[in-house]
Amino acid sequence: MSKIGELLVQQNKISERDVERTLLAQNEMGDLFGQVLVKLGLVSDLDVAQALSEQLDIPLQAAADYPEQAIKLDGVAQDFLFSNAVVPVALTDETVTFAATVPQDPFIAKALAMALDRPVKIVLGLESDINKALQQHLQADDSEQDDELSDQFSGQSDDEFIEHLRDLASEAPVIRLVNQIIHRAVDMGASDIHIEPFEDGLQLRYRVDGVLQDSREMPAANLGPAIASRIKLLSHMNIAERRLPQDGRIMTRVKGHEIDLRVSTIPTVHGESIVMRVLDRGSIRLSLTSMGFSEDTLKRYQGLLDSPHGVLLVTGPTGSGKTTTLYASLASLDSESLKIITVEDPVEYQLDGVNQIQVQPQIELSFARALRAILRQDPDIIMIGEMRDTETAQIGVQSALTGHLVLSTLHTNTAAGAITRLEDMGVERYLITSSVNGVLAQRLVRTLCKHCKTAVELSPEAIRRYGLKPFLAEGQSSVYQAKGCEHCLQSGYAGRTSIHELFVLDEAMHRVIMSGADATLLHAAARKQGMITLYEDGLRKVVKGDTSLEEVMRVTQDQSESEDESAVATAQLSDLESSTV
């Protein structure tokens, strides 16, 4: 057993079985034992670094002890620092101290001592801390490189410019910077990476729990073309095309996680804006019970999934977790006894036992064409990634009428709004009542950080205004709010959960639909039947301490209707019902 492995087993960080698995993986991957442990996701960088420090008797450089300003040394090339993941952290008259990820490598110490012609000391540093310090070196050279880069590009032909970009994208500093941006996204749990060029430089932002956050490390402005070129090379885009939007995909592995990056570029007046959607295959939750369903909503939703035929829709805006809910729904079904086929654009996650079809418009494989073909494949359950047009919606409804269970998504704000959306797409109301079993509206709300959430007392007026009274326990008048700490990057939130609104089409709802009611009246009728709205489900999670009132208001501000609006809709519904009796 490796010495690091023994130390980590003694500290109860890993088991002996984990050590055996890591040794097997090390034979295939060829990395150091500690690096393999981190890539497999068994321990953190810090755990390995502390064990390595103890094993080698080399001090570990704390993040707080790195210099605020980059230490410039004549005789040591930046390429050497980046290539060997080493950075100067202290300078005295007698010696220079460097932090390295592999301090036991004798080549590093010898090369640095020869280059500087003075003694050097090597300490251990975390890769993330060293990368951060190396960025300071890049930024320190910005002013010198800006003029140099503009001089390099001036007078070049298009072919020369493209070739120069290709060379820049293949250099170690740019490769390390792009890798660091991706690693940082995984560490933060970000869903999207935004790299945006502006007149005053590059802006790097991460979308964490649905909210954009500025990066603390901004790339040098002059590196914009090189970063864009590096990402386009990785995602197999045309590096020479800078005037048209492009889409691509990067498959990579980060710290033991299979990461799928969906890349989109668009030209702007200051360069190419890049957005990378981060799909972490290891973090997807394919269990309905872990997705934030309230107990009563989950029971009714699972009842709809057990239906032998019909249409079940999930609605909500982009990024509200609709597709993940459908994946979890499919995962809860018995794929061994059922034939399940999906048509998606794109196929985000691959499911065992499920036949998944990727829509490809370039060869005219559209949703509608794929649907017509799979009906001849004898499916039991069909999942349509999104009902985008009239043809897709009509084929989906016809499939339900011929004995298939059809799951799909729609872009509407409320569950009741899906009915009028289908009608707008050309589906007759009598077909809607015959085929649609139910509609689930969904939003994602951030969950409060367990380490710093604080209780706040609400006045009777606030309880009445926000409609909290029905959900508060007897004598309860306090809820929790966000505060912010080091665990949640000062945001007050960590992770997300779902809130839901389930609209079930029973016989009473069929009559209201056939009477020609609009979305507002349908919503009022569903509430009269006992439907819990998105806002009310959010309030239930506020009372439980899962999220804050501010977060629910942010996500459902268009749903928290006033008492006057509710009363008007209810009165209109009563008039409609009396006229149809």
Coordinates of C-alpha atoms in Angstrom, one line a residue:
M1 CA 0.0 0.0 0.0
S2 CA 1.2 3.5 -0.8
K3 CA 2.4 5.7 2.1
I4 CA -0.2 8.3 1.3
G5 CA -2.9 5.6 1.2
E6 CA -1.8 4.3 4.6
L7 CA -2.0 7.8 6.1
L8 CA -5.5 8.5 4.6
V9 CA -6.8 5.1 5.8
Q10 CA -5.5 5.8 9.3
Q11 CA -7.3 9.2 9.2
N12 CA -10.6 7.4 8.1
K13 CA -10.6 9.5 4.9
I14 CA -10.7 6.3 2.7
S15 CA -11.0 2.6 3.1
E16 CA -8.5 -0.1 2.1
R17 CA -10.9 -1.1 -0.7
D18 CA -10.6 2.5 -2.0
V19 CA -6.8 2.1 -2.0
E20 CA -7.1 -1.1 -4.1
R21 CA -9.4 0.6 -6.6
T22 CA -7.0 3.6 -6.8
L23 CA -4.0 1.4 -7.4
L24 CA -5.8 -0.4 -10.3
A25 CA -6.8 3.0 -11.8
Q26 CA -3.2 4.3 -11.3
N27 CA -1.9 1.4 -13.5
E28 CA -4.2 2.6 -16.3
M29 CA -4.0 6.4 -15.8
G30 CA -0.3 6.6 -15.0
D31 CA -0.7 9.6 -12.6
L32 CA 0.6 9.9 -9.1
F33 CA -1.4 8.0 -6.4
G34 CA -2.8 11.2 -4.8
Q35 CA -3.8 12.7 -8.1
V36 CA -5.7 9.5 -9.0
L37 CA -7.5 9.6 -5.6
V38 CA -8.7 13.2 -6.4
K39 CA -9.7 12.3 -9.9
L40 CA -11.8 9.4 -8.6
G41 CA -13.5 11.8 -6.3
L42 CA -12.6 9.8 -3.2
V43 CA -10.8 12.7 -1.3
S44 CA -10.2 16.4 -1.7
D45 CA -7.0 18.1 -2.9
L46 CA -6.5 19.3 0.7
D47 CA -6.7 15.8 2.2
V48 CA -4.0 14.5 -0.2
A49 CA -1.9 17.6 0.3
Q50 CA -1.9 17.3 4.1
A51 CA -1.0 13.6 3.8
L52 CA 1.7 14.3 1.3
S53 CA 3.1 17.0 3.5
E54 CA 3.3 14.6 6.4
Q55 CA 4.8 11.8 4.3
L56 CA 7.5 14.1 2.7
D57 CA 8.0 16.3 5.8
I58 CA 7.6 19.3 3.5
P59 CA 5.5 22.2 4.8
L60 CA 2.1 22.9 3.1
Q61 CA 1.8 26.5 1.9
A62 CA -1.5 27.9 3.3
A63 CA -3.7 29.9 0.8
A64 CA -3.4 33.0 3.1
D65 CA 0.4 32.9 2.9
Y66 CA 0.7 33.5 -0.8
P67 CA 2.0 37.0 -1.7
E68 CA -0.6 39.6 -2.7
Q69 CA 1.6 40.8 -5.6
A70 CA 3.3 38.5 -8.1
I71 CA 7.1 38.1 -7.3
K72 CA 9.0 38.8 -10.6
L73 CA 12.2 36.9 -11.1
D74 CA 14.7 37.5 -13.9
G75 CA 16.0 34.2 -15.4
V76 CA 12.8 32.1 -14.8
A77 CA 10.5 31.9 -17.8
Q78 CA 6.7 32.0 -17.3
D79 CA 6.4 28.9 -19.5
F80 CA 8.5 27.0 -17.0
L81 CA 6.3 28.1 -14.1
F82 CA 3.1 27.1 -15.8
S83 CA 4.5 23.8 -17.3
N84 CA 5.7 22.6 -13.9
A85 CA 2.9 24.2 -11.7
V86 CA 5.4 26.1 -9.6
V87 CA 5.3 29.7 -8.4
P88 CA 7.5 31.9 -6.2
V89 CA 6.0 32.7 -2.8
A90 CA 8.8 34.3 -0.8
L91 CA 12.0 36.1 -1.6
T92 CA 14.9 36.9 0.8
D93 CA 18.6 37.9 0.3
E94 CA 19.7 34.3 0.8
T95 CA 17.0 32.2 -0.8
V96 CA 13.9 32.0 -2.9
T97 CA 10.9 29.9 -1.8
F98 CA 8.6 28.3 -4.4
A99 CA 5.3 26.4 -4.0
A100 CA 4.9 23.3 -6.2
T101 CA 2.3 20.7 -6.7
V102 CA 5.1 18.0 -6.9
P103 CA 7.8 19.3 -4.5
Q104 CA 9.5 16.0 -4.4
D105 CA 10.6 16.3 -8.1
P106 CA 14.4 17.0 -7.9
F107 CA 14.4 18.4 -11.4
I108 CA 12.3 21.5 -10.4
A109 CA 14.7 22.4 -7.5
K110 CA 17.8 21.9 -9.7
A111 CA 16.5 23.8 -12.7
L112 CA 15.4 26.8 -10.5
A113 CA 18.7 26.9 -8.6
M114 CA 20.6 26.9 -11.9
A115 CA 18.4 29.6 -13.5
L116 CA 18.7 31.9 -10.5
D117 CA 22.2 30.9 -9.4
R118 CA 21.1 30.9 -5.8
P119 CA 19.6 28.5 -3.3
V120 CA 15.9 27.7 -3.6
K121 CA 13.5 26.1 -1.2
I122 CA 10.4 24.1 -2.4
V123 CA 7.3 23.8 -0.4
L124 CA 4.0 22.0 -1.2
G125 CA 1.1 23.9 -2.6
L126 CA -2.5 23.1 -3.7
E127 CA -3.0 23.1 -7.4
S128 CA -5.9 25.6 -7.1
D129 CA -3.8 28.0 -5.0
I130 CA -0.8 27.8 -7.4
N131 CA -3.0 28.4 -10.4
K132 CA -4.5 31.5 -8.8
A133 CA -1.0 32.8 -8.0
L134 CA 0.1 32.1 -11.6
Q135 CA -2.8 34.2 -12.8
Q136 CA -1.3 37.2 -11.0
H137 CA 1.9 36.7 -13.1
L138 CA -0.2 36.8 -16.2
Q139 CA -2.0 39.9 -15.1
A140 CA 1.2 41.6 -14.1
D141 CA 2.4 41.2 -17.7
D142 CA -0.8 42.6 -19.3
S143 CA 0.5 46.1 -19.9
E144 CA 3.6 44.7 -21.7
Q145 CA 1.7 42.1 -23.7
D146 CA -1.1 44.4 -24.9
D147 CA 1.2 46.4 -27.1
E148 CA 3.1 43.3 -28.1
L149 CA 0.0 41.4 -29.1
S150 CA -1.4 44.4 -31.1
D151 CA 2.0 44.6 -32.9
Q152 CA 1.9 40.9 -33.6
F153 CA -1.6 41.1 -35.2
S154 CA -1.0 44.4 -37.2
G155 CA -0.3 43.9 -40.8
Q156 CA -1.2 40.2 -40.8
S157 CA -3.3 38.6 -43.5
D158 CA -6.4 36.6 -42.4
D159 CA -4.5 33.3 -42.9
E160 CA -1.6 34.6 -40.8
F161 CA -3.9 35.8 -38.1
I162 CA -5.7 32.4 -37.9
E163 CA -2.4 30.6 -37.7
H164 CA -1.2 32.9 -35.0
L165 CA -4.4 32.3 -33.0
R166 CA -3.9 28.6 -33.4
D167 CA -0.4 28.9 -32.0
L168 CA -1.6 31.0 -29.1
A169 CA -4.3 28.5 -28.3
S170 CA -1.7 25.7 -28.1
E171 CA 0.6 27.5 -25.6
A172 CA 0.8 26.3 -22.1
P173 CA -0.5 29.5 -20.3
V174 CA -3.7 29.5 -22.4
I175 CA -4.2 25.8 -22.0
R176 CA -3.8 26.1 -18.2
L177 CA -6.1 29.1 -18.1
V178 CA -9.0 27.4 -19.9
N179 CA -8.5 24.3 -17.8
Q180 CA -8.6 26.4 -14.7
I181 CA -11.8 28.1 -15.8
I182 CA -13.5 24.7 -16.3
H183 CA -12.1 23.3 -13.0
R184 CA -13.4 26.4 -11.1
A185 CA -16.9 25.9 -12.6
V186 CA -16.9 22.3 -11.3
D187 CA -15.6 23.4 -7.8
M188 CA -18.4 26.1 -7.6
G189 CA -21.1 23.8 -8.9
A190 CA -21.8 26.2 -11.7
S191 CA -24.3 25.3 -14.5
D192 CA -22.9 27.8 -17.0
I193 CA -19.7 29.6 -17.8
H194 CA -19.9 33.1 -19.5
I195 CA -16.8 34.6 -21.2
E196 CA -17.8 38.0 -22.6
P197 CA -15.5 40.5 -24.3
F198 CA -16.2 44.2 -23.7
E199 CA -14.3 47.4 -24.6
D200 CA -12.5 47.5 -21.2
G201 CA -11.6 43.8 -21.2
L202 CA -12.9 40.3 -20.7
Q203 CA -15.7 39.5 -18.2
L204 CA -15.8 36.0 -16.7
R205 CA -19.0 34.9 -14.9
Y206 CA -20.4 31.7 -13.5
R207 CA -24.1 30.8 -13.1
V208 CA -24.3 29.2 -9.7
D209 CA -27.8 28.0 -8.4
G210 CA -29.4 30.0 -11.2
V211 CA -27.7 33.3 -10.4
L212 CA -24.7 34.8 -12.2
Q213 CA -21.6 35.6 -10.2
D214 CA -18.5 37.5 -11.3
S215 CA -15.3 35.6 -11.1
R216 CA -12.6 36.8 -8.7
E217 CA -9.9 36.0 -11.3
M218 CA -10.5 38.0 -14.5
P219 CA -8.5 36.8 -17.6
A220 CA -6.2 39.3 -19.2
A221 CA -8.0 41.3 -21.9
N222 CA -5.5 40.5 -24.6
L223 CA -6.0 36.8 -24.1
G224 CA -9.6 36.9 -25.3
P225 CA -8.8 35.7 -28.9
A226 CA -6.5 33.0 -27.6
I227 CA -9.1 31.7 -25.0
A228 CA -11.8 31.7 -27.7
S229 CA -9.6 29.8 -30.1
R230 CA -8.6 27.3 -27.4
I231 CA -12.3 26.6 -26.6
K232 CA -13.2 26.4 -30.3
L233 CA -10.4 23.9 -30.9
L234 CA -11.6 21.7 -28.0
S235 CA -15.2 21.8 -29.2
H236 CA -14.3 21.0 -32.8
M237 CA -15.5 24.4 -34.2
N238 CA -14.2 26.3 -37.2
I239 CA -11.4 28.4 -35.7
A240 CA -11.3 30.6 -38.8
E241 CA -15.0 31.6 -38.6
R242 CA -15.4 34.6 -36.3
R243 CA -18.4 36.2 -37.9
L244 CA -21.2 33.6 -37.4
P245 CA -22.6 31.8 -34.3
Q246 CA -21.3 28.3 -33.7
D247 CA -22.2 25.4 -31.5
G248 CA -19.9 22.6 -30.2
R249 CA -19.3 20.1 -27.4
I250 CA -16.4 19.2 -25.1
M251 CA -16.2 15.9 -23.3
T252 CA -13.7 16.0 -20.4
R253 CA -13.0 14.5 -17.0
V254 CA -12.4 16.8 -14.0
K255 CA -11.5 15.5 -10.6
G256 CA -13.2 12.1 -11.2
H257 CA -16.3 13.7 -12.8
E258 CA -17.4 13.1 -16.4
I259 CA -18.1 16.6 -17.6
D260 CA -20.0 17.4 -20.8
L261 CA -19.7 21.1 -21.9
R262 CA -22.1 22.4 -24.5
V263 CA -20.4 25.4 -26.1
S264 CA -22.0 28.3 -27.9
T265 CA -20.2 31.3 -29.5
I266 CA -21.7 34.4 -31.0
P267 CA -19.9 37.4 -32.5
T268 CA -20.2 40.7 -30.7
V269 CA -18.7 44.2 -31.5
H270 CA -15.7 43.5 -29.2
G271 CA -15.1 39.8 -30.1
E272 CA -16.7 36.4 -29.6
S273 CA -18.9 35.9 -26.6
I274 CA -18.8 32.3 -25.3
V275 CA -21.2 30.4 -23.1
M276 CA -20.5 26.8 -21.9
R277 CA -23.3 24.8 -20.3
V278 CA -21.8 22.4 -17.7
L279 CA -23.4 19.0 -17.5
D280 CA -22.0 17.0 -14.7
R281 CA -23.0 13.4 -15.3
G282 CA -22.1 12.4 -11.8
S283 CA -24.2 15.0 -10.0
I284 CA -27.6 14.4 -11.7
R285 CA -30.3 13.3 -9.3
L286 CA -32.4 10.6 -11.0
S287 CA -34.7 10.1 -8.0
L288 CA -38.1 11.8 -7.8
T289 CA -37.9 11.6 -3.9
S290 CA -34.8 13.7 -3.9
M291 CA -36.0 16.5 -6.1
G292 CA -38.0 18.6 -3.6
F293 CA -41.5 17.2 -4.3
S294 CA -44.0 17.7 -1.4
E295 CA -45.4 14.4 -0.3
D296 CA -49.0 15.0 -1.6
T297 CA -47.8 16.3 -5.0
L298 CA -45.4 13.4 -5.4
K299 CA -48.1 10.9 -4.7
R300 CA -50.4 12.4 -7.3
Y301 CA -47.6 12.8 -9.9
Q302 CA -46.6 9.1 -9.5
G303 CA -50.2 8.2 -10.0
L304 CA -50.1 10.0 -13.3
L305 CA -46.9 8.2 -14.3
D306 CA -48.6 4.9 -13.7
S307 CA -51.3 5.7 -16.3
P308 CA -51.2 3.3 -19.2
H309 CA -51.7 6.1 -21.8
G310 CA -52.1 9.8 -22.0
V311 CA -49.9 13.0 -22.1
L312 CA -48.1 14.2 -19.1
L313 CA -46.5 17.7 -19.5
V314 CA -43.8 19.5 -17.4
T315 CA -43.8 23.2 -17.9
G316 CA -41.5 26.1 -16.9
P317 CA -39.0 28.5 -18.2
T318 CA -35.5 27.6 -19.5
G319 CA -33.3 26.3 -16.7
S320 CA -36.1 25.3 -14.4
G321 CA -35.2 21.6 -14.3
K322 CA -37.9 20.3 -16.6
T323 CA -35.7 17.8 -18.4
T324 CA -34.2 16.5 -15.2
T325 CA -37.7 15.8 -13.8
L326 CA -38.5 13.9 -17.0
Y327 CA -35.3 11.9 -16.6
A328 CA -36.1 11.1 -13.0
S329 CA -39.6 10.1 -14.0
L330 CA -38.2 7.7 -16.7
A331 CA -35.7 6.3 -14.2
S332 CA -38.6 5.5 -11.8
L333 CA -40.3 3.3 -14.4
D334 CA -39.4 -0.3 -15.1
S335 CA -37.4 -0.2 -18.3
E336 CA -37.0 -4.0 -18.3
S337 CA -40.7 -4.6 -18.8
L338 CA -41.4 -1.4 -20.8
K339 CA -40.1 -0.2 -24.1
I340 CA -39.1 3.5 -23.5
I341 CA -38.0 5.7 -26.4
T342 CA -37.0 9.4 -26.2
V343 CA -36.5 12.1 -28.8
E344 CA -34.3 14.9 -27.5
D345 CA -32.3 17.9 -28.6
P346 CA -29.8 17.5 -27.2
V347 CA -29.5 14.1 -25.3
E348 CA -28.2 15.5 -22.0
Y349 CA -27.8 12.3 -20.0
Q350 CA -27.8 8.7 -21.2
L351 CA -30.2 6.4 -19.3
D352 CA -29.8 2.6 -18.9
G353 CA -32.4 0.6 -20.8
V354 CA -33.8 3.7 -22.6
N355 CA -33.6 4.2 -26.4
Q356 CA -32.6 7.8 -26.9
I357 CA -32.7 9.6 -30.2
Q358 CA -30.8 12.8 -30.9
V359 CA -32.6 15.3 -33.1
Q360 CA -30.4 16.4 -36.1
P361 CA -31.9 19.2 -38.1
Q362 CA -29.0 19.3 -40.6
I363 CA -30.1 15.9 -41.9
E364 CA -33.8 16.7 -41.5
L365 CA -34.3 14.4 -38.4
S366 CA -36.8 16.6 -36.6
F367 CA -38.9 15.9 -33.6
A368 CA -41.9 15.2 -35.8
R369 CA -40.0 12.9 -38.2
A370 CA -38.5 10.9 -35.3
L371 CA -41.9 10.6 -33.6
R372 CA -43.5 9.2 -36.7
A373 CA -40.7 6.6 -37.0
I374 CA -40.7 5.5 -33.4
L375 CA -44.4 4.8 -33.4
R376 CA -43.5 1.8 -35.6
Q377 CA -41.0 0.6 -32.9
D378 CA -43.8 -0.6 -30.6
P379 CA -43.0 1.7 -27.6
D380 CA -44.9 1.8 -24.3
I381 CA -43.6 5.2 -23.2
I382 CA -42.4 8.1 -25.4
M383 CA -40.5 11.1 -24.1
I384 CA -40.4 14.2 -26.3
G385 CA -37.8 16.6 -25.2
E386 CA -40.0 19.6 -26.1
M387 CA -43.2 20.2 -28.0
R388 CA -41.9 23.0 -30.2
D389 CA -44.4 23.1 -33.0
T390 CA -47.9 22.2 -34.1
E391 CA -46.8 19.0 -35.9
T392 CA -45.0 17.6 -32.9
A393 CA -47.8 18.5 -30.5
Q394 CA -50.4 16.8 -32.7
I395 CA -48.4 13.6 -33.2
G396 CA -47.8 13.5 -29.4
V397 CA -51.5 13.8 -28.7
Q398 CA -52.4 11.1 -31.4
S399 CA -49.7 8.8 -29.8
A400 CA -51.5 9.2 -26.4
L401 CA -54.8 8.4 -28.0
T402 CA -53.5 5.2 -29.5
G403 CA -52.3 3.8 -26.2
H404 CA -49.0 5.3 -25.4
L405 CA -47.8 7.3 -22.3
V406 CA -46.2 10.5 -23.7
L407 CA -44.0 12.7 -21.5
S408 CA -42.9 16.1 -22.7
T409 CA -42.1 19.7 -21.8
L410 CA -43.7 23.0 -22.7
H411 CA -42.6 26.6 -22.2
T412 CA -45.5 28.1 -20.2
N413 CA -45.5 30.0 -16.9
T414 CA -48.3 28.1 -15.2
A415 CA -49.6 24.6 -15.4
A416 CA -53.0 25.8 -16.6
G417 CA -51.3 27.9 -19.3
A418 CA -50.2 24.6 -21.0
I419 CA -53.8 24.0 -22.0
T420 CA -54.2 27.3 -23.9
R421 CA -50.7 26.8 -25.3
L422 CA -51.7 23.5 -26.8
E423 CA -54.8 25.1 -28.3
D424 CA -52.6 27.8 -29.8
M425 CA -50.5 25.1 -31.4
G426 CA -53.6 23.7 -33.2
V427 CA -54.7 21.0 -30.8
E428 CA -58.5 21.0 -30.4
R429 CA -59.9 21.2 -26.9
Y430 CA -61.8 17.9 -27.2
L431 CA -58.5 16.2 -28.0
I432 CA -56.8 17.9 -25.1
T433 CA -59.4 16.6 -22.6
S434 CA -59.2 13.1 -24.2
S435 CA -55.4 12.8 -24.1
V436 CA -53.8 15.1 -21.5
N437 CA -53.7 13.5 -18.0
G438 CA -51.9 16.3 -16.1
V439 CA -49.5 19.2 -16.2
L440 CA -46.7 19.8 -13.7
A441 CA -45.3 23.4 -13.5
Q442 CA -41.9 23.7 -11.9
R443 CA -39.4 26.2 -10.7
L444 CA -36.0 25.9 -9.0
V445 CA -35.4 27.9 -5.8
R446 CA -32.1 28.2 -3.9
T447 CA -31.8 26.4 -0.6
L448 CA -30.5 28.2 2.4
C449 CA -27.0 27.5 3.6
K450 CA -27.2 25.2 6.6
H451 CA -24.2 26.9 8.2
C452 CA -25.4 30.5 8.3
K453 CA -29.2 30.7 7.9
T454 CA -30.7 32.9 10.5
A455 CA -34.3 33.0 12.0
V456 CA -36.4 36.2 11.5
E457 CA -39.6 37.0 13.3
L458 CA -42.5 38.0 11.1
S459 CA -45.2 40.5 12.1
P460 CA -48.9 39.5 11.9
E461 CA -49.3 41.9 9.0
A462 CA -46.4 40.3 7.1
I463 CA -47.9 36.8 7.7
R464 CA -51.2 38.0 6.3
R465 CA -49.7 39.8 3.3
Y466 CA -47.6 36.9 2.2
G467 CA -50.3 34.3 2.8
L468 CA -48.2 32.3 5.2
K469 CA -50.9 31.6 7.9
P470 CA -52.3 28.4 6.4
F471 CA -48.8 26.8 6.4
L472 CA -47.4 27.9 9.8
A473 CA -47.6 25.6 12.7
E474 CA -49.6 26.6 15.8
G475 CA -47.7 29.4 17.5
Q476 CA -45.0 29.7 14.8
S477 CA -44.2 33.2 13.5
S478 CA -40.6 32.9 12.4
V479 CA -38.9 31.8 9.2
Y480 CA -35.3 31.7 8.0
Q481 CA -33.4 34.1 5.8
A482 CA -30.1 34.1 4.0
K483 CA -27.0 35.6 5.7
G484 CA -23.8 34.5 4.0
C485 CA -20.6 32.8 5.1
E486 CA -17.4 31.1 3.7
H487 CA -19.2 27.9 3.0
C488 CA -21.7 29.5 0.5
L489 CA -19.4 32.1 -1.0
Q490 CA -21.2 34.8 1.0
S491 CA -24.5 34.2 -0.9
G492 CA -26.5 32.7 1.9
Y493 CA -27.5 29.8 -0.3
A494 CA -26.1 26.4 -1.2
G495 CA -27.8 24.2 -3.7
R496 CA -31.3 24.2 -5.2
T497 CA -34.6 22.4 -4.8
S498 CA -37.9 22.4 -6.8
I499 CA -41.3 23.8 -6.1
H500 CA -44.2 22.4 -8.1
E501 CA -47.8 23.0 -9.2
L502 CA -49.7 19.9 -10.4
F503 CA -52.7 20.5 -12.6
V504 CA -54.7 17.2 -12.9
L505 CA -57.3 17.0 -15.6
D506 CA -60.2 15.2 -14.0
E507 CA -63.9 15.2 -15.1
A508 CA -64.6 18.6 -13.5
M509 CA -61.7 20.2 -15.3
H510 CA -62.8 18.7 -18.6
R511 CA -66.1 20.5 -18.3
V512 CA -64.3 23.8 -17.6
I513 CA -61.9 23.3 -20.5
M514 CA -64.7 22.5 -22.9
S515 CA -66.6 25.6 -21.8
G516 CA -63.8 27.7 -23.5
A517 CA -62.2 29.1 -20.2
D518 CA -58.9 30.9 -20.6
A519 CA -55.8 30.2 -18.6
T520 CA -56.8 32.5 -15.7
L521 CA -60.2 30.8 -15.3
L522 CA -58.6 27.3 -15.6
H523 CA -56.1 28.3 -12.9
A524 CA -58.9 29.4 -10.6
A525 CA -60.9 26.2 -11.3
A526 CA -57.8 24.1 -10.5
R527 CA -57.3 26.0 -7.2
K528 CA -61.0 25.4 -6.4
Q529 CA -60.3 21.7 -6.9
G530 CA -57.4 21.9 -4.3
M531 CA -54.4 22.5 -6.5
I532 CA -51.4 23.9 -4.5
T533 CA -49.8 26.7 -6.6
L534 CA -46.1 27.3 -7.2
Y535 CA -46.1 30.2 -4.7
E536 CA -48.0 28.2 -2.0
D537 CA -45.6 25.2 -2.5
G538 CA -42.7 27.7 -2.1
L539 CA -44.3 29.0 1.1
R540 CA -44.4 25.4 2.5
K541 CA -40.6 25.2 1.9
V542 CA -40.1 28.6 3.6
V543 CA -42.0 27.4 6.7
K544 CA -39.8 24.2 6.7
G545 CA -36.7 26.3 6.6
D546 CA -35.5 25.0 3.3
T547 CA -35.5 28.4 1.5
S548 CA -36.2 32.1 2.2
L549 CA -39.3 34.1 1.5
E550 CA -37.2 36.5 -0.7
E551 CA -36.1 33.6 -2.9
V552 CA -39.7 32.3 -3.4
M553 CA -40.8 35.9 -4.2
R554 CA -38.0 36.2 -6.7
V555 CA -38.8 33.0 -8.5
T556 CA -42.7 33.2 -8.4
Q557 CA -43.4 36.9 -8.4
D558 CA -45.7 36.5 -11.4
Q559 CA -47.5 33.7 -9.5
S560 CA -48.3 35.4 -6.2
E561 CA -51.6 36.8 -7.3
S562 CA -53.4 39.3 -5.1
E563 CA -56.6 38.6 -3.2
D564 CA -58.5 40.9 -5.6
E565 CA -57.3 39.1 -8.7
S566 CA -58.1 35.8 -7.1
A567 CA -61.6 37.0 -6.2
V568 CA -62.3 38.3 -9.7
A569 CA -61.2 35.0 -11.3
T570 CA -63.3 33.0 -8.8
A571 CA -66.4 35.2 -9.6
Q572 CA -65.9 34.7 -13.3
L573 CA -65.6 31.0 -12.8
S574 CA -68.8 30.8 -10.8
D575 CA -70.6 32.7 -13.6
L576 CA -69.2 30.3 -16.2
E577 CA -70.2 27.2 -14.2
S578 CA -73.8 28.5 -13.7
S579 CA -74.1 29.3 -17.4
T580 CA -73.1 25.7 -18.4
V581 CA -75.4 23.9 -16.0

